[in-house]
mmCIF file of N, CA, C and O in Angstrom:
data_model
loop_
_atom_site.group_PDB
_atom_site.id
_atom_site.type_symbol
_atom_site.label_atom_id
_atom_site.label_comp_id
_atom_site.label_asym_id
_atom_site.label_seq_id
_atom_site.Cartn_x
_atom_site.Cartn_y
_atom_site.Cartn_z
ATOM 1 N N CYS A 30 0.829 -1.183 0.002
ATOM 2 C CA CYS A 30 0.003 -0.003 -0.004
ATOM 3 C C CYS A 30 0.882 1.266 0.000
ATOM 4 O O CYS A 30 0.653 2.154 -0.799
ATOM 5 N N THR A 31 1.865 1.315 0.883
ATOM 6 C CA THR A 31 2.742 2.496 0.974
ATOM 7 C C THR A 31 3.561 2.637 -0.291
ATOM 8 O O THR A 31 3.737 3.746 -0.813
ATOM 9 N N ILE A 32 4.087 1.512 -0.778
ATOM 10 C CA ILE A 32 4.898 1.549 -1.996
ATOM 11 C C ILE A 32 4.074 2.061 -3.168
ATOM 12 O O ILE A 32 4.537 2.868 -3.971
ATOM 13 N N THR A 33 2.829 1.603 -3.268
ATOM 14 C CA THR A 33 1.930 2.046 -4.340
ATOM 15 C C THR A 33 1.685 3.552 -4.231
ATOM 16 O O THR A 33 1.740 4.277 -5.216
ATOM 17 N N PHE A 34 1.401 4.026 -3.029
ATOM 18 C CA PHE A 34 1.172 5.448 -2.794
ATOM 19 C C PHE A 34 2.383 6.256 -3.236
ATOM 20 O O PHE A 34 2.252 7.269 -3.940
ATOM 21 N N ILE A 35 3.564 5.849 -2.818
ATOM 22 C CA ILE A 35 4.786 6.562 -3.187
ATOM 23 C C ILE A 35 4.989 6.567 -4.694
ATOM 24 O O ILE A 35 5.321 7.594 -5.283
ATOM 25 N N GLN A 36 4.809 5.404 -5.342
ATOM 26 C CA GLN A 36 5.020 5.316 -6.778
ATOM 27 C C GLN A 36 4.024 6.191 -7.554
ATOM 28 O O GLN A 36 4.399 6.847 -8.533
ATOM 29 N N VAL A 37 2.773 6.217 -7.120
ATOM 30 C CA VAL A 37 1.744 7.018 -7.818
ATOM 31 C C VAL A 37 2.083 8.494 -7.702
ATOM 32 O O VAL A 37 2.060 9.226 -8.686
ATOM 33 N N PHE A 38 2.397 8.946 -6.494
ATOM 34 C CA PHE A 38 2.692 10.359 -6.302
ATOM 35 C C PHE A 38 4.025 10.761 -6.930
ATOM 36 O O PHE A 38 4.198 11.876 -7.410
ATOM 37 N N LYS A 39 4.977 9.821 -6.972
ATOM 38 C CA LYS A 39 6.258 10.076 -7.634
ATOM 39 C C LYS A 39 6.042 10.197 -9.133
ATOM 40 O O LYS A 39 6.587 11.092 -9.775
ATOM 41 N N SER A 40 5.222 9.324 -9.729
ATOM 42 C CA SER A 40 4.930 9.378 -11.158
ATOM 43 C C SER A 40 4.169 10.638 -11.528
ATOM 44 O O SER A 40 4.361 11.188 -12.625
ATOM 45 N N ALA A 41 3.325 11.137 -10.605
ATOM 46 C CA ALA A 41 2.567 12.344 -10.892
ATOM 47 C C ALA A 41 3.414 13.605 -10.668
ATOM 48 O O ALA A 41 2.922 14.714 -10.910
ATOM 49 N N GLY A 42 4.625 13.447 -10.180
ATOM 50 C CA GLY A 42 5.485 14.600 -9.947
ATOM 51 C C GLY A 42 5.172 15.345 -8.667
ATOM 52 O O GLY A 42 5.652 16.453 -8.462
ATOM 53 N N LEU A 43 4.378 14.749 -7.811
ATOM 54 C CA LEU A 43 4.007 15.380 -6.563
ATOM 55 C C LEU A 43 4.933 15.023 -5.408
ATOM 56 O O LEU A 43 4.806 15.556 -4.294
ATOM 57 N N LEU A 44 5.843 14.085 -5.669
ATOM 58 C CA LEU A 44 6.712 13.598 -4.606
ATOM 59 C C LEU A 44 8.085 13.276 -5.200
ATOM 60 O O LEU A 44 8.190 12.735 -6.298
ATOM 61 N N VAL A 45 9.122 13.645 -4.482
ATOM 62 C CA VAL A 45 10.487 13.312 -4.881
ATOM 63 C C VAL A 45 10.954 12.209 -3.914
ATOM 64 O O VAL A 45 10.938 12.412 -2.696
ATOM 65 N N ALA A 46 11.293 11.046 -4.449
ATOM 66 C CA ALA A 46 11.720 9.931 -3.611
ATOM 67 C C ALA A 46 12.808 9.128 -4.315
ATOM 68 O O ALA A 46 12.845 9.082 -5.570
ATOM 69 N N ASP A 47 13.691 8.549 -3.525
ATOM 70 C CA ASP A 47 14.716 7.676 -4.092
ATOM 71 C C ASP A 47 14.085 6.429 -4.684
ATOM 72 O O ASP A 47 12.965 6.062 -4.307
ATOM 73 N N GLY A 48 14.794 5.798 -5.557
ATOM 74 C CA GLY A 48 14.308 4.563 -6.153
ATOM 75 C C GLY A 48 14.283 3.414 -5.149
ATOM 76 O O GLY A 48 15.000 3.459 -4.125
ATOM 77 N N PHE A 49 13.509 2.424 -5.427
ATOM 78 C CA PHE A 49 13.406 1.240 -4.581
ATOM 79 C C PHE A 49 14.612 0.357 -4.807
ATOM 80 O O PHE A 49 14.970 0.076 -5.931
ATOM 81 N N SER A 50 15.254 -0.105 -3.702
ATOM 82 C CA SER A 50 16.350 -1.044 -3.855
ATOM 83 C C SER A 50 16.308 -2.044 -2.699
ATOM 84 O O SER A 50 15.910 -1.715 -1.581
ATOM 85 N N VAL A 51 16.706 -3.274 -2.993
ATOM 86 C CA VAL A 51 16.718 -4.329 -2.004
ATOM 87 C C VAL A 51 17.665 -4.000 -0.882
ATOM 88 O O VAL A 51 17.384 -4.277 0.302
ATOM 89 N N GLN A 52 18.789 -3.365 -1.195
ATOM 90 C CA GLN A 52 19.773 -3.004 -0.145
ATOM 91 C C GLN A 52 19.162 -2.049 0.892
ATOM 92 O O GLN A 52 19.369 -2.202 2.086
ATOM 93 N N LYS A 53 18.380 -1.082 0.426
ATOM 94 C CA LYS A 53 17.720 -0.145 1.361
ATOM 95 C C LYS A 53 16.693 -0.887 2.213
ATOM 96 O O LYS A 53 16.561 -0.583 3.403
ATOM 97 N N VAL A 54 15.999 -1.825 1.607
ATOM 98 C CA VAL A 54 15.020 -2.611 2.393
ATOM 99 C C VAL A 54 15.738 -3.404 3.477
ATOM 100 O O VAL A 54 15.318 -3.424 4.629
ATOM 101 N N LYS A 55 16.857 -4.032 3.124
ATOM 102 C CA LYS A 55 17.631 -4.799 4.099
ATOM 103 C C LYS A 55 18.146 -3.896 5.219
ATOM 104 O O LYS A 55 18.195 -4.299 6.370
ATOM 105 N N THR A 56 18.545 -2.688 4.871
ATOM 106 C CA THR A 56 19.081 -1.755 5.865
ATOM 107 C C THR A 56 17.996 -1.322 6.856
ATOM 108 O O THR A 56 18.263 -1.271 8.073
ATOM 109 N N PHE A 57 16.799 -1.026 6.375
ATOM 110 C CA PHE A 57 15.773 -0.488 7.252
ATOM 111 C C PHE A 57 14.849 -1.560 7.833
ATOM 112 O O PHE A 57 14.021 -1.267 8.709
ATOM 113 N N PHE A 58 14.976 -2.791 7.407
ATOM 114 C CA PHE A 58 14.107 -3.869 7.889
ATOM 115 C C PHE A 58 14.155 -4.040 9.407
ATOM 116 O O PHE A 58 13.102 -4.144 10.050
ATOM 117 N N PRO A 59 15.331 -4.049 10.054
ATOM 118 C CA PRO A 59 15.352 -4.184 11.520
ATOM 119 C C PRO A 59 14.612 -3.061 12.235
ATOM 120 O O PRO A 59 13.969 -3.295 13.266
ATOM 121 N N TYR A 60 14.680 -1.849 11.704
ATOM 122 C CA TYR A 60 13.975 -0.731 12.316
ATOM 123 C C TYR A 60 12.468 -0.892 12.192
ATOM 124 O O TYR A 60 11.725 -0.605 13.132
ATOM 125 N N ALA A 61 12.024 -1.349 11.057
ATOM 126 C CA ALA A 61 10.598 -1.566 10.854
ATOM 127 C C ALA A 61 10.097 -2.681 11.780
ATOM 128 O O ALA A 61 9.029 -2.523 12.405
ATOM 129 N N ILE A 62 10.857 -3.749 11.911
ATOM 130 C CA ILE A 62 10.456 -4.837 12.808
ATOM 131 C C ILE A 62 10.438 -4.363 14.256
ATOM 132 O O ILE A 62 9.506 -4.678 15.012
ATOM 133 N N SER A 63 11.413 -3.589 14.671
ATOM 134 C CA SER A 63 11.452 -3.112 16.064
ATOM 135 C C SER A 63 10.280 -2.173 16.316
ATOM 136 O O SER A 63 9.711 -2.175 17.424
ATOM 137 N N PHE A 64 9.881 -1.384 15.336
ATOM 138 C CA PHE A 64 8.719 -0.506 15.492
ATOM 139 C C PHE A 64 7.448 -1.343 15.684
ATOM 140 O O PHE A 64 6.640 -1.063 16.584
ATOM 141 N N VAL A 65 7.274 -2.351 14.856
ATOM 142 C CA VAL A 65 6.093 -3.216 14.968
ATOM 143 C C VAL A 65 6.096 -3.933 16.327
ATOM 144 O O VAL A 65 5.054 -4.040 16.987
ATOM 145 N N LEU A 66 7.247 -4.420 16.750
ATOM 146 C CA LEU A 66 7.336 -5.094 18.041
ATOM 147 C C LEU A 66 7.018 -4.146 19.202
ATOM 148 O O LEU A 66 6.394 -4.561 20.202
ATOM 149 N N SER A 67 7.443 -2.901 19.093
ATOM 150 C CA SER A 67 7.136 -1.955 20.180
ATOM 151 C C SER A 67 5.640 -1.661 20.239
ATOM 152 O O SER A 67 5.077 -1.556 21.337
ATOM 153 N N ILE A 68 4.984 -1.549 19.113
ATOM 154 C CA ILE A 68 3.529 -1.339 19.099
ATOM 155 C C ILE A 68 2.832 -2.558 19.693
ATOM 156 O O ILE A 68 1.918 -2.438 20.520
ATOM 157 N N TYR A 69 3.251 -3.740 19.294
ATOM 158 C CA TYR A 69 2.664 -4.986 19.836
ATOM 159 C C TYR A 69 2.860 -5.082 21.334
ATOM 160 O O TYR A 69 1.929 -5.390 22.078
ATOM 161 N N SER A 70 4.095 -4.817 21.800
ATOM 162 C CA SER A 70 4.363 -4.948 23.231
ATOM 163 C C SER A 70 3.584 -3.914 24.037
ATOM 164 O O SER A 70 3.122 -4.210 25.134
ATOM 165 N N ASN A 71 3.435 -2.707 23.496
ATOM 166 C CA ASN A 71 2.622 -1.707 24.206
ATOM 167 C C ASN A 71 1.167 -2.173 24.316
ATOM 168 O O ASN A 71 0.518 -1.964 25.328
ATOM 169 N N GLY A 72 0.660 -2.773 23.276
ATOM 170 C CA GLY A 72 -0.691 -3.317 23.317
ATOM 171 C C GLY A 72 -0.853 -4.403 24.351
ATOM 172 O O GLY A 72 -1.827 -4.466 25.088
ATOM 173 N N LYS A 73 0.159 -5.286 24.430
ATOM 174 C CA LYS A 73 0.116 -6.358 25.425
ATOM 175 C C LYS A 73 0.215 -5.791 26.850
ATOM 176 O O LYS A 73 -0.442 -6.278 27.748
ATOM 177 N N VAL A 74 1.061 -4.775 27.043
ATOM 178 C CA VAL A 74 1.179 -4.155 28.360
ATOM 179 C C VAL A 74 -0.150 -3.567 28.801
ATOM 180 O O VAL A 74 -0.529 -3.677 29.960
ATOM 181 N N LEU A 75 -0.868 -2.974 27.866
ATOM 182 C CA LEU A 75 -2.149 -2.363 28.215
ATOM 183 C C LEU A 75 -3.201 -3.386 28.630
ATOM 184 O O LEU A 75 -4.235 -3.002 29.198
ATOM 185 N N GLN A 76 -2.965 -4.657 28.353
ATOM 186 C CA GLN A 76 -3.881 -5.691 28.846
ATOM 187 C C GLN A 76 -3.777 -5.830 30.358
ATOM 188 O O GLN A 76 -4.736 -6.226 31.007
ATOM 189 N N TYR A 77 -2.633 -5.514 30.918
ATOM 190 C CA TYR A 77 -2.359 -5.741 32.329
ATOM 191 C C TYR A 77 -2.196 -4.469 33.140
ATOM 192 O O TYR A 77 -2.279 -4.528 34.363
ATOM 193 N N LEU A 78 -1.926 -3.345 32.504
ATOM 194 C CA LEU A 78 -1.720 -2.080 33.224
ATOM 195 C C LEU A 78 -2.618 -1.006 32.633
ATOM 196 O O LEU A 78 -3.049 -1.097 31.493
ATOM 197 N N ASN A 79 -2.869 0.044 33.427
ATOM 198 C CA ASN A 79 -3.622 1.161 32.869
ATOM 199 C C ASN A 79 -2.685 2.076 32.080
ATOM 200 O O ASN A 79 -1.462 1.965 32.171
ATOM 201 N N VAL A 80 -3.236 2.988 31.302
ATOM 202 C CA VAL A 80 -2.456 3.847 30.421
ATOM 203 C C VAL A 80 -1.477 4.715 31.211
ATOM 204 O O VAL A 80 -0.326 4.886 30.806
ATOM 205 N N GLU A 81 -1.918 5.238 32.347
ATOM 206 C CA GLU A 81 -1.079 6.114 33.141
ATOM 207 C C GLU A 81 0.190 5.385 33.587
ATOM 208 O O GLU A 81 1.291 5.946 33.584
ATOM 209 N N THR A 82 0.026 4.139 34.002
ATOM 210 C CA THR A 82 1.166 3.353 34.456
ATOM 211 C C THR A 82 2.143 3.107 33.324
ATOM 212 O O THR A 82 3.373 3.188 33.515
ATOM 213 N N LEU A 83 1.631 2.810 32.154
ATOM 214 C CA LEU A 83 2.494 2.627 30.978
ATOM 215 C C LEU A 83 3.296 3.902 30.702
ATOM 216 O O LEU A 83 4.503 3.830 30.474
ATOM 217 N N ILE A 84 2.654 5.041 30.757
ATOM 218 C CA ILE A 84 3.327 6.296 30.485
ATOM 219 C C ILE A 84 4.430 6.543 31.513
ATOM 220 O O ILE A 84 5.537 6.973 31.183
ATOM 221 N N VAL A 85 4.120 6.246 32.778
ATOM 222 C CA VAL A 85 5.118 6.425 33.840
ATOM 223 C C VAL A 85 6.347 5.573 33.600
ATOM 224 O O VAL A 85 7.502 6.051 33.677
ATOM 225 N N PHE A 86 6.162 4.301 33.303
ATOM 226 C CA PHE A 86 7.297 3.421 33.086
ATOM 227 C C PHE A 86 8.065 3.778 31.825
ATOM 228 O O PHE A 86 9.284 3.704 31.791
ATOM 229 N N ARG A 87 7.369 4.228 30.801
ATOM 230 C CA ARG A 87 8.066 4.618 29.556
ATOM 231 C C ARG A 87 8.859 5.886 29.767
ATOM 232 O O ARG A 87 9.845 6.121 29.081
ATOM 233 N N SER A 88 8.471 6.730 30.724
ATOM 234 C CA SER A 88 9.211 7.968 30.963
ATOM 235 C C SER A 88 10.591 7.663 31.554
ATOM 236 O O SER A 88 11.483 8.517 31.499
ATOM 237 N N CYS A 89 10.778 6.476 32.127
ATOM 238 C CA CYS A 89 12.080 6.115 32.683
ATOM 239 C C CYS A 89 13.003 5.491 31.626
ATOM 240 O O CYS A 89 14.185 5.276 31.881
ATOM 241 N N GLY A 90 12.512 5.257 30.437
ATOM 242 C CA GLY A 90 13.276 4.625 29.372
ATOM 243 C C GLY A 90 14.540 5.365 28.987
ATOM 244 O O GLY A 90 15.592 4.725 28.813
ATOM 245 N N PRO A 91 14.519 6.684 28.789
ATOM 246 C CA PRO A 91 15.737 7.384 28.378
ATOM 247 C C PRO A 91 16.914 7.203 29.346
ATOM 248 O O PRO A 91 18.056 7.129 28.892
ATOM 249 N N LEU A 92 16.653 7.119 30.618
ATOM 250 C CA LEU A 92 17.739 6.896 31.572
ATOM 251 C C LEU A 92 18.375 5.547 31.351
ATOM 252 O O LEU A 92 19.597 5.402 31.292
ATOM 253 N N VAL A 93 17.564 4.535 31.183
ATOM 254 C CA VAL A 93 18.049 3.162 30.939
ATOM 255 C C VAL A 93 18.803 3.104 29.601
ATOM 256 O O VAL A 93 19.899 2.541 29.522
ATOM 257 N N VAL A 94 18.268 3.723 28.591
ATOM 258 C CA VAL A 94 18.894 3.707 27.255
ATOM 259 C C VAL A 94 20.243 4.399 27.289
ATOM 260 O O VAL A 94 21.227 3.927 26.679
ATOM 261 N N SER A 95 20.352 5.502 28.021
ATOM 262 C CA SER A 95 21.632 6.232 28.059
ATOM 263 C C SER A 95 22.724 5.373 28.744
ATOM 264 O O SER A 95 23.872 5.374 28.307
ATOM 265 N N VAL A 96 22.361 4.623 29.759
ATOM 266 C CA VAL A 96 23.331 3.747 30.415
ATOM 267 C C VAL A 96 23.705 2.583 29.506
ATOM 268 O O VAL A 96 24.870 2.207 29.380
ATOM 269 N N LEU A 97 22.718 1.999 28.841
ATOM 270 C CA LEU A 97 22.980 0.883 27.918
ATOM 271 C C LEU A 97 23.826 1.330 26.728
ATOM 272 O O LEU A 97 24.699 0.610 26.265
ATOM 273 N N ASP A 98 23.580 2.552 26.221
ATOM 274 C CA ASP A 98 24.413 3.102 25.152
ATOM 275 C C ASP A 98 25.867 3.203 25.599
ATOM 276 O O ASP A 98 26.799 2.888 24.855
ATOM 277 N N TRP A 99 26.065 3.644 26.812
ATOM 278 C CA TRP A 99 27.413 3.770 27.367
ATOM 279 C C TRP A 99 28.065 2.400 27.531
ATOM 280 O O TRP A 99 29.212 2.198 27.134
ATOM 281 N N MET A 100 27.315 1.419 28.047
ATOM 282 C CA MET A 100 27.862 0.101 28.298
ATOM 283 C C MET A 100 28.187 -0.664 27.022
ATOM 284 O O MET A 100 29.243 -1.280 26.911
ATOM 285 N N PHE A 101 27.269 -0.654 26.058
ATOM 286 C CA PHE A 101 27.410 -1.518 24.898
ATOM 287 C C PHE A 101 27.894 -0.822 23.630
ATOM 288 O O PHE A 101 28.442 -1.477 22.745
ATOM 289 N N LEU A 102 27.684 0.475 23.508
ATOM 290 C CA LEU A 102 28.063 1.176 22.274
ATOM 291 C C LEU A 102 29.230 2.115 22.479
ATOM 292 O O LEU A 102 29.669 2.762 21.531
ATOM 293 N N GLY A 103 29.695 2.209 23.704
ATOM 294 C CA GLY A 103 30.852 3.068 23.983
ATOM 295 C C GLY A 103 30.571 4.552 23.862
ATOM 296 O O GLY A 103 31.493 5.345 23.687
ATOM 297 N N ARG A 104 29.336 4.941 23.965
ATOM 298 C CA ARG A 104 28.982 6.356 23.912
ATOM 299 C C ARG A 104 29.234 7.022 25.263
ATOM 300 O O ARG A 104 29.362 6.364 26.292
ATOM 301 N N GLU A 105 29.272 8.344 25.238
ATOM 302 C CA GLU A 105 29.468 9.078 26.476
ATOM 303 C C GLU A 105 28.219 9.028 27.342
ATOM 304 O O GLU A 105 27.114 8.991 26.817
ATOM 305 N N LEU A 106 28.459 9.025 28.643
ATOM 306 C CA LEU A 106 27.325 9.154 29.556
ATOM 307 C C LEU A 106 26.778 10.562 29.448
ATOM 308 O O LEU A 106 27.486 11.494 29.060
ATOM 309 N N PRO A 107 25.495 10.754 29.774
ATOM 310 C CA PRO A 107 24.923 12.099 29.707
ATOM 311 C C PRO A 107 25.668 13.048 30.675
ATOM 312 O O PRO A 107 26.275 12.596 31.665
ATOM 313 N N SER A 108 25.629 14.324 30.379
ATOM 314 C CA SER A 108 26.231 15.313 31.270
ATOM 315 C C SER A 108 25.538 15.280 32.624
ATOM 316 O O SER A 108 24.466 14.695 32.784
ATOM 317 N N MET A 109 26.161 15.926 33.598
ATOM 318 C CA MET A 109 25.575 15.941 34.938
ATOM 319 C C MET A 109 24.194 16.589 34.910
ATOM 320 O O MET A 109 23.271 16.106 35.588
ATOM 321 N N ARG A 110 24.039 17.642 34.141
ATOM 322 C CA ARG A 110 22.757 18.339 34.056
ATOM 323 C C ARG A 110 21.673 17.428 33.452
ATOM 324 O O ARG A 110 20.560 17.345 33.946
ATOM 325 N N THR A 111 22.040 16.721 32.390
ATOM 326 C CA THR A 111 21.095 15.800 31.731
ATOM 327 C C THR A 111 20.760 14.642 32.662
ATOM 328 O O THR A 111 19.597 14.214 32.753
ATOM 329 N N THR A 112 21.766 14.099 33.329
ATOM 330 C CA THR A 112 21.548 12.997 34.254
ATOM 331 C C THR A 112 20.605 13.425 35.375
ATOM 332 O O THR A 112 19.674 12.691 35.752
ATOM 333 N N LEU A 113 20.794 14.638 35.890
ATOM 334 C CA LEU A 113 19.918 15.150 36.940
ATOM 335 C C LEU A 113 18.472 15.271 36.436
ATOM 336 O O LEU A 113 17.545 14.893 37.111
ATOM 337 N N ALA A 114 18.314 15.775 35.203
ATOM 338 C CA ALA A 114 16.984 15.904 34.629
ATOM 339 C C ALA A 114 16.333 14.530 34.466
ATOM 340 O O ALA A 114 15.149 14.362 34.786
ATOM 341 N N LEU A 115 17.085 13.530 33.991
ATOM 342 C CA LEU A 115 16.547 12.184 33.845
ATOM 343 C C LEU A 115 16.162 11.592 35.198
ATOM 344 O O LEU A 115 15.136 10.904 35.315
ATOM 345 N N LEU A 116 16.988 11.816 36.208
ATOM 346 C CA LEU A 116 16.671 11.310 37.557
ATOM 347 C C LEU A 116 15.437 11.982 38.143
ATOM 348 O O LEU A 116 14.661 11.339 38.837
ATOM 349 N N VAL A 117 15.256 13.264 37.863
ATOM 350 C CA VAL A 117 14.063 13.976 38.324
ATOM 351 C C VAL A 117 12.819 13.381 37.685
ATOM 352 O O VAL A 117 11.787 13.172 38.330
ATOM 353 N N VAL A 118 12.907 13.105 36.390
ATOM 354 C CA VAL A 118 11.777 12.478 35.694
ATOM 355 C C VAL A 118 11.461 11.108 36.310
ATOM 356 O O VAL A 118 10.302 10.769 36.571
ATOM 357 N N CYS A 119 12.494 10.310 36.565
ATOM 358 C CA CYS A 119 12.288 8.989 37.166
ATOM 359 C C CYS A 119 11.742 9.102 38.583
ATOM 360 O O CYS A 119 10.879 8.317 38.980
ATOM 361 N N ALA A 120 12.229 10.078 39.338
ATOM 362 C CA ALA A 120 11.720 10.277 40.700
ATOM 363 C C ALA A 120 10.254 10.686 40.650
ATOM 364 O O ALA A 120 9.433 10.216 41.473
ATOM 365 N N GLY A 121 9.905 11.513 39.693
ATOM 366 C CA GLY A 121 8.497 11.884 39.531
ATOM 367 C C GLY A 121 7.639 10.681 39.173
ATOM 368 O O GLY A 121 6.525 10.529 39.671
ATOM 369 N N ALA A 122 8.166 9.807 38.323
ATOM 370 C CA ALA A 122 7.434 8.617 37.948
ATOM 371 C C ALA A 122 7.239 7.705 39.169
ATOM 372 O O ALA A 122 6.156 7.174 39.385
ATOM 373 N N MET A 123 8.301 7.526 39.939
ATOM 374 C CA MET A 123 8.181 6.682 41.133
ATOM 375 C C MET A 123 7.237 7.290 42.160
ATOM 376 O O MET A 123 6.442 6.593 42.791
ATOM 377 N N GLY A 124 7.293 8.618 42.280
ATOM 378 C CA GLY A 124 6.374 9.292 43.194
ATOM 379 C C GLY A 124 4.930 9.112 42.752
ATOM 380 O O GLY A 124 4.055 8.912 43.581
ATOM 381 N N TYR A 125 4.698 9.159 41.465
ATOM 382 C CA TYR A 125 3.355 8.951 40.936
ATOM 383 C C TYR A 125 2.865 7.535 41.280
ATOM 384 O O TYR A 125 1.737 7.358 41.733
ATOM 385 N N VAL A 126 3.721 6.570 41.028
ATOM 386 C CA VAL A 126 3.333 5.175 41.285
ATOM 387 C C VAL A 126 3.037 4.964 42.777
ATOM 388 O O VAL A 126 2.068 4.300 43.152
ATOM 389 N N LEU A 127 3.841 5.552 43.644
ATOM 390 C CA LEU A 127 3.650 5.377 45.089
ATOM 391 C C LEU A 127 2.403 6.080 45.608
ATOM 392 O O LEU A 127 1.844 5.639 46.612
ATOM 393 N N THR A 128 1.951 7.128 44.947
ATOM 394 C CA THR A 128 0.795 7.879 45.437
ATOM 395 C C THR A 128 -0.484 7.634 44.652
ATOM 396 O O THR A 128 -1.543 8.091 45.061
ATOM 397 N N ASP A 129 -0.398 6.928 43.534
ATOM 398 C CA ASP A 129 -1.601 6.695 42.724
ATOM 399 C C ASP A 129 -2.447 5.607 43.352
ATOM 400 O O ASP A 129 -2.039 4.459 43.480
ATOM 401 N N SER A 130 -3.654 5.952 43.712
ATOM 402 C CA SER A 130 -4.536 4.970 44.335
ATOM 403 C C SER A 130 -5.049 3.935 43.360
ATOM 404 O O SER A 130 -5.483 2.871 43.765
ATOM 405 N N GLU A 131 -4.994 4.240 42.075
ATOM 406 C CA GLU A 131 -5.497 3.294 41.069
ATOM 407 C C GLU A 131 -4.377 2.484 40.428
ATOM 408 O O GLU A 131 -4.631 1.726 39.512
ATOM 409 N N PHE A 132 -3.140 2.634 40.908
ATOM 410 C CA PHE A 132 -2.046 1.842 40.354
ATOM 411 C C PHE A 132 -2.286 0.371 40.629
ATOM 412 O O PHE A 132 -2.523 -0.038 41.766
ATOM 413 N N GLN A 133 -2.293 -0.409 39.576
ATOM 414 C CA GLN A 133 -2.512 -1.845 39.751
ATOM 415 C C GLN A 133 -1.911 -2.607 38.588
ATOM 416 O O GLN A 133 -1.796 -2.091 37.492
ATOM 417 N N ILE A 134 -1.521 -3.812 38.882
ATOM 418 C CA ILE A 134 -1.047 -4.727 37.858
ATOM 419 C C ILE A 134 -1.977 -5.924 37.905
ATOM 420 O O ILE A 134 -2.088 -6.599 38.933
ATOM 421 N N ASN A 135 -2.685 -6.154 36.815
ATOM 422 C CA ASN A 135 -3.626 -7.260 36.756
ATOM 423 C C ASN A 135 -2.871 -8.574 36.636
ATOM 424 O O ASN A 135 -1.746 -8.622 36.171
ATOM 425 N N GLU A 136 -3.540 -9.660 36.988
ATOM 426 C CA GLU A 136 -2.908 -10.961 36.891
ATOM 427 C C GLU A 136 -2.558 -11.290 35.443
ATOM 428 O O GLU A 136 -3.244 -10.943 34.535
ATOM 429 N N MET A 137 -1.427 -11.997 35.314
ATOM 430 C CA MET A 137 -0.999 -12.376 33.967
ATOM 431 C C MET A 137 -1.430 -13.763 33.682
ATOM 432 O O MET A 137 -1.524 -14.622 34.412
#
């Protein structure tokens, strides 16, 4: 469907796009799969948690990702200012969980 849309608009001169190549598909395939898996996993999480809880836990993701980037990819750790901001966000998330009367995890 997307390829057809792109080809039609490209042929009509309404869109400028690179040509289709198998190498580009191979390059972007892991990203497309990870996107689909993230949508699926969010849907599964919503079976057991409410939306607010999902948002709270996802807000702690950047802190975890920055540490994993440092550990496995050799990237720099965030600056002290950025680390403090990430910790404040995580502290806010934990505070929300501790004070939310409707926080619950349903049986799996």
